[in-house]
XYZ file of C-alpha atoms in Angstrom:
117
model
C 12.822 11.741 -0.384
C 13.217 8.141 -1.536
C 11.554 6.515 -4.503
C 9.521 3.540 -3.233
C 8.523 2.296 -6.654
C 8.555 3.955 -10.009
C 6.696 2.236 -12.832
C 6.963 3.918 -16.194
C 5.512 2.905 -19.534
C 7.833 3.823 -22.420
C 5.878 2.071 -25.132
C 3.002 -0.322 -25.604
C 4.896 -3.267 -24.078
C 7.895 -1.510 -22.509
C 7.340 -1.037 -18.783
C 10.283 -0.300 -16.492
C 10.596 -0.390 -12.718
C 12.912 1.447 -10.346
C 13.337 2.016 -6.599
C 15.777 3.692 -4.240
C 15.507 0.838 -1.716
C 17.861 -2.127 -1.516
C 16.130 -4.937 0.383
C 19.411 -6.849 0.591
C 20.922 -4.040 2.671
C 17.751 -3.405 4.699
C 15.453 -6.466 4.778
C 13.011 -4.748 7.157
C 12.414 -1.880 4.721
C 9.677 -3.722 2.819
C 7.523 -4.329 5.900
C 8.009 -0.736 7.064
C 6.994 0.486 3.608
C 3.895 -1.769 3.758
C 2.935 -0.203 7.102
C 3.606 3.344 5.883
C 1.656 2.705 2.654
C -1.329 1.380 4.596
C -1.353 4.473 6.816
C -1.094 6.716 3.764
C -3.811 4.816 1.913
C -6.072 5.148 4.942
C -5.411 8.843 5.494
C -4.084 10.672 2.434
C -5.644 9.313 -0.777
C -8.905 11.163 -0.185
C -10.925 12.263 -3.167
C -8.163 11.896 -5.667
C -7.304 9.035 -7.897
C -7.557 6.207 -5.354
C -9.409 3.926 -7.757
C -6.728 4.263 -10.424
C -3.798 4.019 -7.985
C -5.226 0.888 -6.366
C -6.005 -0.644 -9.777
C -2.395 -0.115 -10.915
C -1.015 -1.554 -7.664
C -3.214 -4.608 -8.160
C -2.075 -4.906 -11.785
C 1.567 -5.030 -10.672
C 0.671 -7.589 -7.990
C -1.217 -9.771 -10.479
C 1.743 -9.675 -12.879
C 4.102 -10.631 -10.046
C 1.886 -13.551 -9.023
C 1.509 -14.704 -12.623
C 5.291 -15.001 -12.920
C 5.873 -16.458 -9.453
C 7.619 -19.825 -9.318
C 5.219 -20.925 -6.574
C 2.103 -18.792 -6.922
C 0.131 -20.602 -4.217
C 2.897 -20.095 -1.653
C 3.201 -16.408 -2.585
C -0.568 -15.972 -2.152
C -0.313 -17.636 1.294
C 2.544 -15.309 2.263
C 0.653 -12.218 1.078
C -2.470 -13.399 2.910
C -0.543 -14.022 6.138
C 1.407 -10.760 6.021
C -1.641 -8.651 5.116
C -3.665 -10.224 7.964
C -0.842 -9.461 10.386
C -0.633 -5.867 9.178
C -4.426 -5.482 9.400
C -4.304 -6.567 13.053
C -1.556 -4.056 13.850
C -3.465 -1.263 12.099
C -6.687 -2.126 13.922
C -4.876 -2.112 17.275
C -3.325 1.277 16.443
C -6.741 2.661 15.467
C -8.325 1.385 18.692
C -5.494 2.877 20.773
C -5.850 6.200 18.942
C -9.596 6.220 19.653
C -9.020 5.147 23.280
C -6.819 8.222 23.712
C -9.631 10.444 22.437
C -8.831 10.539 18.736
C -11.594 10.364 16.159
C -11.484 8.315 12.980
C -13.601 9.366 10.001
C -14.001 6.944 7.116
C -14.634 8.029 3.534
C -15.280 5.816 0.538
C -12.655 5.825 -2.254
C -12.978 8.796 -4.622
C -15.127 10.669 -2.091
C -13.644 13.939 -1.003
C -13.959 14.656 2.711
C -15.662 17.864 3.816
C -13.396 20.932 3.853
C -13.100 20.761 7.678
C -10.946 17.590 7.264
C -8.470 19.078 4.778
């Protein structure tokens, strides 16, 4: 098991970050993690604390953008990369359905029926 991102609050203004990944050694790791996170978010966060997890992820992203040297360029990069990932995920979903798979969508914080667990 590898730690993707650990964010711990030690005090009111003391937040620390850690990861087991070194993007200098493996530059492709970040995009693979993005893909894996999207799959997990689409399939495994059912009926739990999705709202809180997503809110914290967005908080970290907002903080990163606020401190970015070129915020507009970073927003363009995030927009481009997320659109590209969305296309790949949609193609994978369509291929899965074409092969006979079924996709069931549930709103955040809504637990799926027991037959899906």
